[in-house]
mmCIF file of C-alpha atoms in Angstrom:
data_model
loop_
_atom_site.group_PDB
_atom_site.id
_atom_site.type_symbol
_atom_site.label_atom_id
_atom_site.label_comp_id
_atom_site.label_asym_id
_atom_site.label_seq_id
_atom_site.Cartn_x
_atom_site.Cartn_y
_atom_site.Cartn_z
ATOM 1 C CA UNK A 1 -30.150 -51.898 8.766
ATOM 2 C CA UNK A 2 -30.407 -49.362 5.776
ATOM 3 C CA UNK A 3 -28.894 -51.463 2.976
ATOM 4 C CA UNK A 4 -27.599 -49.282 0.628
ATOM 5 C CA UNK A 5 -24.940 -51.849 -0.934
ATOM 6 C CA UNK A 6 -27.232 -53.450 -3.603
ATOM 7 C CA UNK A 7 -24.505 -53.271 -6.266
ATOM 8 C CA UNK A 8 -22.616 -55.730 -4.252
ATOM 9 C CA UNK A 9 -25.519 -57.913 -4.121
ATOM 10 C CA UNK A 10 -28.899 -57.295 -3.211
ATOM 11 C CA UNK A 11 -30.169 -58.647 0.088
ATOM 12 C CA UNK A 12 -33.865 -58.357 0.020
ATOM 13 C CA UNK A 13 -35.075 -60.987 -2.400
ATOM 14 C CA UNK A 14 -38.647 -61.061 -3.822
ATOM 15 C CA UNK A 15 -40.492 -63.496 -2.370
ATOM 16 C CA UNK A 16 -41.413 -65.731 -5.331
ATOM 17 C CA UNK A 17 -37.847 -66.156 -5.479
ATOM 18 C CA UNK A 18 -37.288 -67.570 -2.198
ATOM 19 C CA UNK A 19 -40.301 -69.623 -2.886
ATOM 20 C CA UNK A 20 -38.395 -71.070 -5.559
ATOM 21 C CA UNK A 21 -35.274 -71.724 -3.895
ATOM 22 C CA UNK A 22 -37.154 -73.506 -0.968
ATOM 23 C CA UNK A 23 -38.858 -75.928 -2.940
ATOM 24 C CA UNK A 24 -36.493 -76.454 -5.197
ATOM 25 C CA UNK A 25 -34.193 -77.469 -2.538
ATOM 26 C CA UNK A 26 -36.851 -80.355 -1.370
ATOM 27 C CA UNK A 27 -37.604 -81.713 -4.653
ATOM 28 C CA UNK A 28 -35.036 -80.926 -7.359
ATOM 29 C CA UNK A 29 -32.629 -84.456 -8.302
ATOM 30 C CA UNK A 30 -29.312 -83.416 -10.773
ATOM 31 C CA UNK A 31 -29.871 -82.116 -13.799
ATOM 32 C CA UNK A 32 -28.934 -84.969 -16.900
ATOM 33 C CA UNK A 33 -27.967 -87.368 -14.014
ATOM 34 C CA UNK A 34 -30.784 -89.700 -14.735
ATOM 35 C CA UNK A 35 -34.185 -90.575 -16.126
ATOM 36 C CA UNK A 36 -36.376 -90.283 -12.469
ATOM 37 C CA UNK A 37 -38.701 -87.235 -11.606
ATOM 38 C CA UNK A 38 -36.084 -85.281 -9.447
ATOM 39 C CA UNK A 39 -33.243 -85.641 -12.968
ATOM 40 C CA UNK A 40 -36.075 -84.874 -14.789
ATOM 41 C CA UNK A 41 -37.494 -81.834 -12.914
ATOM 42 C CA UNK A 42 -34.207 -80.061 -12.317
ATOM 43 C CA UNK A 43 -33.658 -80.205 -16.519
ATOM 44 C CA UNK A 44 -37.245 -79.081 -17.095
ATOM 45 C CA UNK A 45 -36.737 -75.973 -14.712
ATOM 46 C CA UNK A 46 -33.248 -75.265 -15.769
ATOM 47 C CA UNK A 47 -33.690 -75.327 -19.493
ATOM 48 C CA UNK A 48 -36.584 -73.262 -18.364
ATOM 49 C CA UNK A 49 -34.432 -70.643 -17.252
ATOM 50 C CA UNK A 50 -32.203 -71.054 -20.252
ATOM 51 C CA UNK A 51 -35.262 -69.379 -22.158
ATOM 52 C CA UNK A 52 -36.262 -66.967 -20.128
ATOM 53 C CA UNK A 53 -32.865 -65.896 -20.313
ATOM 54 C CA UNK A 54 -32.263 -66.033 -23.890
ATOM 55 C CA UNK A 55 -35.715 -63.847 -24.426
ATOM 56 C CA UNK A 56 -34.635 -60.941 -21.487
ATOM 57 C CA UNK A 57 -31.097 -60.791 -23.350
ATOM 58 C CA UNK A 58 -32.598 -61.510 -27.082
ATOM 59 C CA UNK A 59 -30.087 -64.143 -27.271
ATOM 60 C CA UNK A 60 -30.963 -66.208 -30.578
ATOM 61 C CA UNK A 61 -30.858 -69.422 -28.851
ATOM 62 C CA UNK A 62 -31.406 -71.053 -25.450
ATOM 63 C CA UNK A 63 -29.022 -73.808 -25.977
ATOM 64 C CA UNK A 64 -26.319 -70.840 -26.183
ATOM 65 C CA UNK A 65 -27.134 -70.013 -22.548
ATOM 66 C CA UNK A 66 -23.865 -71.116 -20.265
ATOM 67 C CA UNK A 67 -24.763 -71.241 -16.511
ATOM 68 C CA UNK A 68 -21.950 -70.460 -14.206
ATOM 69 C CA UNK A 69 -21.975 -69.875 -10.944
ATOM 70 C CA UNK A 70 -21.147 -65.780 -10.955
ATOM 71 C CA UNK A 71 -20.324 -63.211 -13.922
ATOM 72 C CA UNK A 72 -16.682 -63.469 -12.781
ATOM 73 C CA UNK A 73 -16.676 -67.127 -13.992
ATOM 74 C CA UNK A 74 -18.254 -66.743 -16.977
ATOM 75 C CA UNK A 75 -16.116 -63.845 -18.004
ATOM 76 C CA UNK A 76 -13.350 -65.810 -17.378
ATOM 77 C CA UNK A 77 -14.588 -68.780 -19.280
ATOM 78 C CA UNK A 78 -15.333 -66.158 -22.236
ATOM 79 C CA UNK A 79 -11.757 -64.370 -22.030
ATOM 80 C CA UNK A 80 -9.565 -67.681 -21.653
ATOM 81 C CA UNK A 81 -11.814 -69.563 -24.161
ATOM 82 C CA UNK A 82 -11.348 -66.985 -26.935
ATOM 83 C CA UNK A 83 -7.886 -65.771 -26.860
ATOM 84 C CA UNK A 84 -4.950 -66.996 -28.703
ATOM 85 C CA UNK A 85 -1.589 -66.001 -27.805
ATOM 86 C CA UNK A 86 -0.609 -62.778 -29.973
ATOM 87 C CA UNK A 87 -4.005 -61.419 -29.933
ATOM 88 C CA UNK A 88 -4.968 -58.320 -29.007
ATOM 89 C CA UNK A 89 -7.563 -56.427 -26.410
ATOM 90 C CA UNK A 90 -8.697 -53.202 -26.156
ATOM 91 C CA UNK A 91 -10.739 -52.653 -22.567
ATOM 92 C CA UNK A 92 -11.324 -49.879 -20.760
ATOM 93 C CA UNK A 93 -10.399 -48.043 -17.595
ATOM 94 C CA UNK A 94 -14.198 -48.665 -16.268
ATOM 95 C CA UNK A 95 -13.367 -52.525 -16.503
ATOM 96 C CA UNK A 96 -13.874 -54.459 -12.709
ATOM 97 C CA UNK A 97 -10.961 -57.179 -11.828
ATOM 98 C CA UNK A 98 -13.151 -59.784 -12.883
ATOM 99 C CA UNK A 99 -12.247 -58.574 -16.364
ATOM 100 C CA UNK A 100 -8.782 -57.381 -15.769
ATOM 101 C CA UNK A 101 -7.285 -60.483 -13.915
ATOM 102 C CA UNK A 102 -8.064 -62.808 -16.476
ATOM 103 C CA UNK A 103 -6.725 -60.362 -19.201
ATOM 104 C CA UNK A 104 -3.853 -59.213 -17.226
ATOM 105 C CA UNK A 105 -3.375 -63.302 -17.204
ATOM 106 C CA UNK A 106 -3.231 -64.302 -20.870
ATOM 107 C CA UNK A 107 -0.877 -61.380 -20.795
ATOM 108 C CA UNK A 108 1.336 -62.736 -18.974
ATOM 109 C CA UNK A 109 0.881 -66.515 -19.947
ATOM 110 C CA UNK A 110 -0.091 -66.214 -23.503
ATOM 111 C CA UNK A 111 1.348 -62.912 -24.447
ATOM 112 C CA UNK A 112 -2.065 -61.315 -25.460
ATOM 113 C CA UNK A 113 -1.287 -57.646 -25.919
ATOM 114 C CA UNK A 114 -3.912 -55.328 -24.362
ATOM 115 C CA UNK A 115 -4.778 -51.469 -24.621
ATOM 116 C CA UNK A 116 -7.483 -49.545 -22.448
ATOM 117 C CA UNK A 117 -9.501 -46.632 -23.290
ATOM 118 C CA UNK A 118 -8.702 -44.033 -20.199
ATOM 119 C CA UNK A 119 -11.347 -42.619 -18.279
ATOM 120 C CA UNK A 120 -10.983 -38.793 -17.249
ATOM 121 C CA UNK A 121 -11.889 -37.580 -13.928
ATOM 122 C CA UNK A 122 -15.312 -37.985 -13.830
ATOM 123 C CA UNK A 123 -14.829 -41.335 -15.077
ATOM 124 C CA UNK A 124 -15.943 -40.920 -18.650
ATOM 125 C CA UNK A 125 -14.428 -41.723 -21.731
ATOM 126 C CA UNK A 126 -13.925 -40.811 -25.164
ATOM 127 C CA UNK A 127 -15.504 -43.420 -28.073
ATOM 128 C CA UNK A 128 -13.061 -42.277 -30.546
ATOM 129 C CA UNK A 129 -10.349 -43.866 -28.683
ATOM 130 C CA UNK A 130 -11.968 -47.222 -29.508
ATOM 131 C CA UNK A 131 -11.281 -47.491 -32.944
ATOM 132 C CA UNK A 132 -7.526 -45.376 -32.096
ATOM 133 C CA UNK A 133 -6.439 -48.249 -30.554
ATOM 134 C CA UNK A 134 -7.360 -50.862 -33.039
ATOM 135 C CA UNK A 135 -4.355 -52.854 -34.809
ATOM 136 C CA UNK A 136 -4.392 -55.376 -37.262
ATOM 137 C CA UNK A 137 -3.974 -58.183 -34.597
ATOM 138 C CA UNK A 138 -6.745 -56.944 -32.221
ATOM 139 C CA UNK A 139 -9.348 -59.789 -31.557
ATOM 140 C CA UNK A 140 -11.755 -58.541 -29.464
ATOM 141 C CA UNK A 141 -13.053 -55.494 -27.387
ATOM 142 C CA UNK A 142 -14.459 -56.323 -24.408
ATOM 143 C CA UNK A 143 -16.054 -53.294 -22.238
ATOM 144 C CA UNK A 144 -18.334 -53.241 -19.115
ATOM 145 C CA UNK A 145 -22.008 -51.738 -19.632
ATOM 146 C CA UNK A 146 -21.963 -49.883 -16.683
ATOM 147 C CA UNK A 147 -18.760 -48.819 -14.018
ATOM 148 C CA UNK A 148 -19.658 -50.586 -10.507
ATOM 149 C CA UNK A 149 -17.624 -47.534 -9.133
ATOM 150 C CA UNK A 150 -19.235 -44.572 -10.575
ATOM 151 C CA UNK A 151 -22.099 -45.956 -11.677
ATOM 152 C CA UNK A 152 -21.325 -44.346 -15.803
ATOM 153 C CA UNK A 153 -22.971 -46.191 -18.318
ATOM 154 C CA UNK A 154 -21.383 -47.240 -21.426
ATOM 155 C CA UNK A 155 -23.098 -46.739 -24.782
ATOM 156 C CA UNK A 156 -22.532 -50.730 -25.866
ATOM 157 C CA UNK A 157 -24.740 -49.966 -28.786
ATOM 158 C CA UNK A 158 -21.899 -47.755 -30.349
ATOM 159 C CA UNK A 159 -19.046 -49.460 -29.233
ATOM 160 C CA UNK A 160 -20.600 -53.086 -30.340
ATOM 161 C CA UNK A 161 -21.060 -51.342 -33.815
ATOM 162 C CA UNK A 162 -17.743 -49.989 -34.035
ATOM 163 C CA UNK A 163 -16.103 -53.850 -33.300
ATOM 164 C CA UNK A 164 -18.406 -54.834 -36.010
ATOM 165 C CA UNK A 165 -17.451 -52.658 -38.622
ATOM 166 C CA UNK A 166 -13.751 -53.966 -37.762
ATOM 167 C CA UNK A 167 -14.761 -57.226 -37.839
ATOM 168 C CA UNK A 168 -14.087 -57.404 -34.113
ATOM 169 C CA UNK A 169 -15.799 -59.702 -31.261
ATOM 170 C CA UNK A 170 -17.731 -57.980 -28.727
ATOM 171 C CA UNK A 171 -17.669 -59.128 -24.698
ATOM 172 C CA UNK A 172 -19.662 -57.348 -22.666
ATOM 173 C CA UNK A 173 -19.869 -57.316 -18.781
ATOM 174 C CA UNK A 174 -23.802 -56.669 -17.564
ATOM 175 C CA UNK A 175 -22.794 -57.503 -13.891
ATOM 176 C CA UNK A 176 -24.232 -54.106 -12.995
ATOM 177 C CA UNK A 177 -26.632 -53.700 -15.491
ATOM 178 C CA UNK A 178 -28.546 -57.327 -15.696
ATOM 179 C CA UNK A 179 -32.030 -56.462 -14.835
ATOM 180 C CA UNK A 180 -32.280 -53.181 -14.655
ATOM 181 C CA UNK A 181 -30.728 -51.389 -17.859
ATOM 182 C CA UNK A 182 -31.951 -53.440 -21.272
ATOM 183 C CA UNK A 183 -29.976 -55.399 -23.234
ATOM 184 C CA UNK A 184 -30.451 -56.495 -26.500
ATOM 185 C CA UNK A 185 -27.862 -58.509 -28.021
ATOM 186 C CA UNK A 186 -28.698 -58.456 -31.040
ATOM 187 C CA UNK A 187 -29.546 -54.933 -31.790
ATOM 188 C CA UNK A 188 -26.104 -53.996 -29.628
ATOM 189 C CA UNK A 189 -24.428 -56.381 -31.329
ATOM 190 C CA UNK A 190 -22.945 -58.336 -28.366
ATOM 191 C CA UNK A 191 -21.380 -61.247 -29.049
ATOM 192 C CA UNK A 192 -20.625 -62.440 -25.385
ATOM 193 C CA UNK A 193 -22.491 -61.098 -22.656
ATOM 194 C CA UNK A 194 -21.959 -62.102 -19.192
ATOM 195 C CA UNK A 195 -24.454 -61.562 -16.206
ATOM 196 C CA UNK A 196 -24.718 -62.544 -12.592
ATOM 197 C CA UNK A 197 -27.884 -63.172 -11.022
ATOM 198 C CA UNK A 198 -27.342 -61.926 -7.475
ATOM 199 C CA UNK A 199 -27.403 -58.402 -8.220
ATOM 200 C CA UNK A 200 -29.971 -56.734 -9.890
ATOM 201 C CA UNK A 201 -31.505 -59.739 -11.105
ATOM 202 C CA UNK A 202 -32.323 -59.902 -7.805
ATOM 203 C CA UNK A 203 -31.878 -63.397 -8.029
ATOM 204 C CA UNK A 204 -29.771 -66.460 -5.490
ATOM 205 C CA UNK A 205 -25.764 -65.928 -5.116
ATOM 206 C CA UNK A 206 -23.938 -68.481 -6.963
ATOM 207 C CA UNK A 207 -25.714 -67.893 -10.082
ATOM 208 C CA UNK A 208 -24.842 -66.272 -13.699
ATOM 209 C CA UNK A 209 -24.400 -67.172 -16.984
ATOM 210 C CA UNK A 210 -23.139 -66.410 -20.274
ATOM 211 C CA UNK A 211 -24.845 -65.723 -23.347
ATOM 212 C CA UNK A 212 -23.112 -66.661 -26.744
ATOM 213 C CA UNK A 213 -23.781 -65.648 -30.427
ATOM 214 C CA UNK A 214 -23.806 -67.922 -32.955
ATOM 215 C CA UNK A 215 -20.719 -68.580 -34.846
ATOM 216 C CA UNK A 216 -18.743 -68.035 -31.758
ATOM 217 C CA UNK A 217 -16.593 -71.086 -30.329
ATOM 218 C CA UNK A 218 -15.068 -71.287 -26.612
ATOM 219 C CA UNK A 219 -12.431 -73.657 -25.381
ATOM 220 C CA UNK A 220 -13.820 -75.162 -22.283
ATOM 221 C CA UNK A 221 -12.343 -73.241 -19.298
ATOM 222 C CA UNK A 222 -12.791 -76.517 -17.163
ATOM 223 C CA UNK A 223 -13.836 -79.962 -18.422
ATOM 224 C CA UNK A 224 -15.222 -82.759 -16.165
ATOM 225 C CA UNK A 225 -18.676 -84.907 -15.941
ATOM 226 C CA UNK A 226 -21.391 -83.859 -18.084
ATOM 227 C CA UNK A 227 -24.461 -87.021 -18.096
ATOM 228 C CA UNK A 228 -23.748 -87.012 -21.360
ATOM 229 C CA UNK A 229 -21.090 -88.893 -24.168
ATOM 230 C CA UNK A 230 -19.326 -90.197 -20.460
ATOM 231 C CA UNK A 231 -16.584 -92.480 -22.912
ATOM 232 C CA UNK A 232 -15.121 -89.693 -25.165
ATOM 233 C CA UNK A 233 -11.917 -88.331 -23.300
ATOM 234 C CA UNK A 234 -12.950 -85.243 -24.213
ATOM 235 C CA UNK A 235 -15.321 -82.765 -23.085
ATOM 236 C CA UNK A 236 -18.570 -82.598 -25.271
ATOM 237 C CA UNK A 237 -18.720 -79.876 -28.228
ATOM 238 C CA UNK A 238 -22.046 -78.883 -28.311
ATOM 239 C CA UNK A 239 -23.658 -75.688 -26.457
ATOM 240 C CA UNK A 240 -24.091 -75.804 -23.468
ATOM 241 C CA UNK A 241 -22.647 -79.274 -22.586
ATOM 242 C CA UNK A 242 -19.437 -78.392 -23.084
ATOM 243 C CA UNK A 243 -18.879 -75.348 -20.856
ATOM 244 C CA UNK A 244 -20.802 -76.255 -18.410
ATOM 245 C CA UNK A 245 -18.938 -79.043 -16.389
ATOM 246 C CA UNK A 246 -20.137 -80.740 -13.211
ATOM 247 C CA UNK A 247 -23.245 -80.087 -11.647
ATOM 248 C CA UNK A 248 -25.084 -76.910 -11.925
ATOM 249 C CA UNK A 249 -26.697 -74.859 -9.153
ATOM 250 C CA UNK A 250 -30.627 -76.330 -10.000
ATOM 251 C CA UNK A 251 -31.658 -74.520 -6.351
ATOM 252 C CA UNK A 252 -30.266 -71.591 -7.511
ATOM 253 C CA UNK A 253 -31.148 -71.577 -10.808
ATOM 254 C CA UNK A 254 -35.030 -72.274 -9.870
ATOM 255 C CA UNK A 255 -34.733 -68.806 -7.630
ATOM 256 C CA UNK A 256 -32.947 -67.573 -10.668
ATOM 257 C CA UNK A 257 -36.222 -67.807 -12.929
ATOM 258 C CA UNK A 258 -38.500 -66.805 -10.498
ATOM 259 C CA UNK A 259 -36.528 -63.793 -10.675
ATOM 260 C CA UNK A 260 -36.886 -63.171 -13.699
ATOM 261 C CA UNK A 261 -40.565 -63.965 -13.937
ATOM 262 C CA UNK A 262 -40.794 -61.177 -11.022
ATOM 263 C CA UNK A 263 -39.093 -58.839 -12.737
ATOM 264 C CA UNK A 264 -41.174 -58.843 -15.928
ATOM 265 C CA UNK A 265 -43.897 -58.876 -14.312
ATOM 266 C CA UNK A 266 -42.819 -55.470 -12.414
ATOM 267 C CA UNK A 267 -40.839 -53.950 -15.348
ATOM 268 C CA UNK A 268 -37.233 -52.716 -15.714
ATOM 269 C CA UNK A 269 -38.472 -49.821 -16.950
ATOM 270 C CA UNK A 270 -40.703 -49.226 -13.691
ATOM 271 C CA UNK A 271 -37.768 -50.731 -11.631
ATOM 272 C CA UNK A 272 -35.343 -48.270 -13.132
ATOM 273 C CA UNK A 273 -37.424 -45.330 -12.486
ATOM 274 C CA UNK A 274 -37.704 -45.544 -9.237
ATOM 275 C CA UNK A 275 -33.932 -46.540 -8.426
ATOM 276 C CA UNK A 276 -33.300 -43.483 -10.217
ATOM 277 C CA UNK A 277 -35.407 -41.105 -8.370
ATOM 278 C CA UNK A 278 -33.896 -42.605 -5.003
ATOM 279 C CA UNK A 279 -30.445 -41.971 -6.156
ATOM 280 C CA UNK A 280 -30.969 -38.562 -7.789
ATOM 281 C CA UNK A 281 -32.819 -37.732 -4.703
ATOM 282 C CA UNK A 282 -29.790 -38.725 -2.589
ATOM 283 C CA UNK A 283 -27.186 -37.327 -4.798
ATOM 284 C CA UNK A 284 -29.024 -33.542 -4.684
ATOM 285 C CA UNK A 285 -28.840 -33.898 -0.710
ATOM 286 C CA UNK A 286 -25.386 -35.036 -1.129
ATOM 287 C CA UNK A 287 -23.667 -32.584 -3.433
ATOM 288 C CA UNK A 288 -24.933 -29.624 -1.460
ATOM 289 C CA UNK A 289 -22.880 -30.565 1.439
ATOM 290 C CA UNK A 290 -19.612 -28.367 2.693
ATOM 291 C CA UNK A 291 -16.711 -31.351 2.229
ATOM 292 C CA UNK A 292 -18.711 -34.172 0.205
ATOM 293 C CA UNK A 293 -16.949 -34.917 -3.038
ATOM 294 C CA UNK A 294 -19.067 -36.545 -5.641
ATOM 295 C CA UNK A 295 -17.564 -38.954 -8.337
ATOM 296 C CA UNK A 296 -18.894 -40.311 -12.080
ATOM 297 C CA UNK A 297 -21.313 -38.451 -14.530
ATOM 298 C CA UNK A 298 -24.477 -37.278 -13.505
ATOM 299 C CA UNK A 299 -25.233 -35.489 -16.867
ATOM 300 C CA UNK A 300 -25.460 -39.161 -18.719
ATOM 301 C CA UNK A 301 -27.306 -42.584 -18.457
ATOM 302 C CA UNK A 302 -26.420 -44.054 -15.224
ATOM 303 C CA UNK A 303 -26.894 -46.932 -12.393
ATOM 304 C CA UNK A 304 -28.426 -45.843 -9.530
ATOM 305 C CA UNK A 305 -24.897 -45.249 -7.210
ATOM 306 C CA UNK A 306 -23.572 -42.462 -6.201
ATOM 307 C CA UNK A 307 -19.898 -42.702 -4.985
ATOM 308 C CA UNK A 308 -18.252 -40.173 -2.793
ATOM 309 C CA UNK A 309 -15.709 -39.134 0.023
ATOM 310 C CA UNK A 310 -15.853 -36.748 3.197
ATOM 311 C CA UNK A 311 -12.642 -34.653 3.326
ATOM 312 C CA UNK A 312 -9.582 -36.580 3.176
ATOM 313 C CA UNK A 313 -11.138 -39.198 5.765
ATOM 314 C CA UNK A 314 -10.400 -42.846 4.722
ATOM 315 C CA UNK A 315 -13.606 -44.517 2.941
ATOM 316 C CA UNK A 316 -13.529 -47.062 5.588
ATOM 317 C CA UNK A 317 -13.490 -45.022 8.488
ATOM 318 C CA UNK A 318 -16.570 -43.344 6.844
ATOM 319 C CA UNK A 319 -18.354 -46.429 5.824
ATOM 320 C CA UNK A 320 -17.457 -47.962 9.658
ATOM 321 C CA UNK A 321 -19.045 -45.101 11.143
ATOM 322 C CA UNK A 322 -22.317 -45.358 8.835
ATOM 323 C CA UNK A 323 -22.419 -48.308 9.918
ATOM 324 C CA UNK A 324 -21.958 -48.485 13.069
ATOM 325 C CA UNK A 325 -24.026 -45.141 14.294
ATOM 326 C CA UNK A 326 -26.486 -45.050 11.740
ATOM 327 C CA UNK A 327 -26.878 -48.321 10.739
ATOM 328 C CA UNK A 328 -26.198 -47.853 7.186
ATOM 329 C CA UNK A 329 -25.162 -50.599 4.897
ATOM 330 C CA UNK A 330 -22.350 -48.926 2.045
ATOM 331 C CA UNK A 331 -19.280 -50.175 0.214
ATOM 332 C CA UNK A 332 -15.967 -48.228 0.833
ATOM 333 C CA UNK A 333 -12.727 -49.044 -0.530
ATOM 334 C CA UNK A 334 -11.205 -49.615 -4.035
ATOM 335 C CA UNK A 335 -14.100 -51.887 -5.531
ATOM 336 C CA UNK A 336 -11.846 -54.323 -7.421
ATOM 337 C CA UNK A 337 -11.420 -51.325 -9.930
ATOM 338 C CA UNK A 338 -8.678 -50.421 -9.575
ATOM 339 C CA UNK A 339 -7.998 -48.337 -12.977
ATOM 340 C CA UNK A 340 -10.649 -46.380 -12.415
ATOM 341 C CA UNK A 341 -9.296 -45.733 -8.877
ATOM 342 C CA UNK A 342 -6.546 -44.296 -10.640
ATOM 343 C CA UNK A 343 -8.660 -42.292 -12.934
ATOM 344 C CA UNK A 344 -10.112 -40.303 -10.243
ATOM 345 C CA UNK A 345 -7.217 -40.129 -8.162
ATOM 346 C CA UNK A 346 -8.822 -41.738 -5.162
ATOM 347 C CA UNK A 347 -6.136 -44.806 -4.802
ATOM 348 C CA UNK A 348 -5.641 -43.797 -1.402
ATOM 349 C CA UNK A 349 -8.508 -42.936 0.129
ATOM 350 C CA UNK A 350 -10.775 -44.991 -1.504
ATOM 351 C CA UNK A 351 -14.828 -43.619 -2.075
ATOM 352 C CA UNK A 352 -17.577 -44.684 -0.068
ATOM 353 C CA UNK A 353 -20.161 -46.431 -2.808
ATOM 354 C CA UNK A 354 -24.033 -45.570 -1.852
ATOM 355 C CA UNK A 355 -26.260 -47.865 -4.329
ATOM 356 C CA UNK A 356 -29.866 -48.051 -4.379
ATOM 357 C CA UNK A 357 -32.275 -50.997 -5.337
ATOM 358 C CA UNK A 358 -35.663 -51.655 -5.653
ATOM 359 C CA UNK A 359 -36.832 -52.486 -2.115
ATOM 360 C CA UNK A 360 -35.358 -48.793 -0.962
ATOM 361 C CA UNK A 361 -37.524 -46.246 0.306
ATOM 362 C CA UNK A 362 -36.938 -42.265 0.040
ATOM 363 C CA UNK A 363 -37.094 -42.211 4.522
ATOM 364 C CA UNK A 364 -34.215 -44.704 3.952
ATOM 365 C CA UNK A 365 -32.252 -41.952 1.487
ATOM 366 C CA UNK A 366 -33.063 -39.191 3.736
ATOM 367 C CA UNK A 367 -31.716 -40.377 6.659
ATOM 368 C CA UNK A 368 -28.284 -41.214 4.762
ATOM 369 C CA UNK A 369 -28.449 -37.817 3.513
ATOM 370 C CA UNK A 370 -28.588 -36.840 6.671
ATOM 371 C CA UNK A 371 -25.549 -38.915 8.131
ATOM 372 C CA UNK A 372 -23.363 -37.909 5.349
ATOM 373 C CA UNK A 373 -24.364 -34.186 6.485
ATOM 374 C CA UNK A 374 -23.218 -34.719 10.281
ATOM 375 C CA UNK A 375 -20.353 -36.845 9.433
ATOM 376 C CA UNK A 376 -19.356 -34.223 7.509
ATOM 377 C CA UNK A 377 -20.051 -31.372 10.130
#
């Protein structure tokens, strides 16, 4: 199989990280569920990876590093923890339904008031309409660093400054951006970030986190056993005790830091560069073909997908038959955006998402050049 579906997860893991997961499955007891080597080993390796994590993200402090088990929990612990009932959002149409569900939620339950920045047909949008939509009850902003659809990249620098400067707090979503775009939360001025691990952190499924600035406070989105203050009725205050309820993924968490330890060791800047050259490679043999149309920006910073459709054949006839004759791994479909579906008026046939990771080869993009061409023929 040519896997070409790495912004869904990536398949290929390095092998220090499966290492990792391996042993750590043989050895590792519950974290803060007693005093003996296996408690003791699974605390040492997660708050390890708390860290590591808190130095890749410039996060001020380790104990401010949540673990969840994907970026869609931890956005939902950072949406439902934060919001009060009047406030209001501003998101944008780039935003996945991890973000929108749990916004689209409070609206309903909560009456949080929300307003989105639209994307035009190339799925870009205009920063002025940031601060347009700002009102004297808006609370938050909370954007995605990168579209999983067309792979545009948000300028979270500018946008975290402009929340700032309104006295604003800013959530961002790195789910496709975590490992292979920096982030700096300090110097973006992020006040929330959430990640997931699978992706291009290339690290287990089942893993992610959110980081938190200081001076921010969450209600606990769920509240259970902790190890820790077991007689209070209530669930612990402190960071990260008291969003982090029940027993965390140690296994995957273990694969998670190899991962990271793998990564800089290799170097986003290296890994970028060459997921870059594979899609730009694969988007030039693309766009040259009678019937292919081509979706997002490819004049801006970018992830390393290209998104597209054949004629007015259905995505998932297309991605069925790259499948099944060629042996080619894509996404078709609506992507759980569905906004930006809208945006670039493909609601009904969908787009056929090519994404390219780090274990890709250019043979691999030339032969899915080449099955777009004859598909298309």
């Amino acid at each position: 199989m040519i896997y070409l579906d790495n912004a869904a997860t990536t398949l290929r893991k390095p092998q220090p990280v499966i290492d990792a997961v391996v042993s750590a499955v043989t050895t590792l007891g519950n974290s803060a569920r007693g005093t003996h080597d296996g408690s003791l080993s699974a605390s040492r390796i997660i708050y390890g990876a708390r860290e590591k994590l808190a130095a890749f993200f410039h996060c001020p402090r380790p104990d401010h590093v949540v673990f969840t088990c994907n970026s869609t929990e931890a956005l939902n612990i950072a949406i439902c923890g934060l919001l009060d009932p009047g406030d209001h959002v501003i998101a944008t149409d780039l935003e996945h339904n991890s973000v929108l569900r749990p916004l689209y939620r409070l609206e309903a339950e909560r009456s949080v008031s929300l307003s989105f920045v639209p994307a035009d047909r190339q799925g870009r949008i205009d920063y002025g309409n940031f601060e347009r939509l700002i009102r004297p009850e808006t609370r938050a902003i909370v954007c995605t660093h990168a579209s999983n659809l067309t792979g545009n990249v948000v300028d979270i620098g500018r946008v975290g400054a402009l929340a700032h400067a309104h006295g604003l707090i800013f959530l961002v979503d790195a789910s496709q951006t975590a490992g292979v775009l920096p982030i700096d939360m300090q110097a973006q001025q992020i006040d929330l970030l959430c990640f997931t691990g699978h992706k291009s952190l290339m690290g287990p499924q089942g893993t992610g986190g959110l980081c938190i600035r200081e001076g921010i406070t969450l209600r606990p989105w769920k509240v259970g056993g902790t190890g820790v203050q077991t007689y209070s009725r209530f669930q612990p205050e402190q960071l990260p005790t008291c969003l982090e309820a029940g027993t965390l993924n140690g296994h995957g968490i273990a694969g998670l830091s190899a991962a990271l330890d793998y990564l800089n060791g290799v170097g986003l800047d290296v890994i970028r560069e060459r997921e870059e050259r594979l899609m730009r490679r694969f988007y030039a043999g693309v766009t040259a073909i009678p019937g292919v149309t081509v979706f997002g920006d490819f004049e801006a910073p970018r992830t390393a997908v290209v998104a597209l459709n054949i004629r007015d054949y259905d995505s998932g006839e297309v991605a069925d038959a790259l499948s099944q004759d060629y042996g080619i791994a894509t996404r078709p479909g609506a992507h759980c955006a569905p906004r930006m579906h809208r945006a670039l008026g493909t609601e009904r046939q969908g787009a056929v998402r090519f994404s390219f990771g780090w274990f890709n080869t250019e043979d691999e993009v030339d032969t899915a050049i080449r099955a777009v061409k004859e598909l298309a023929e």
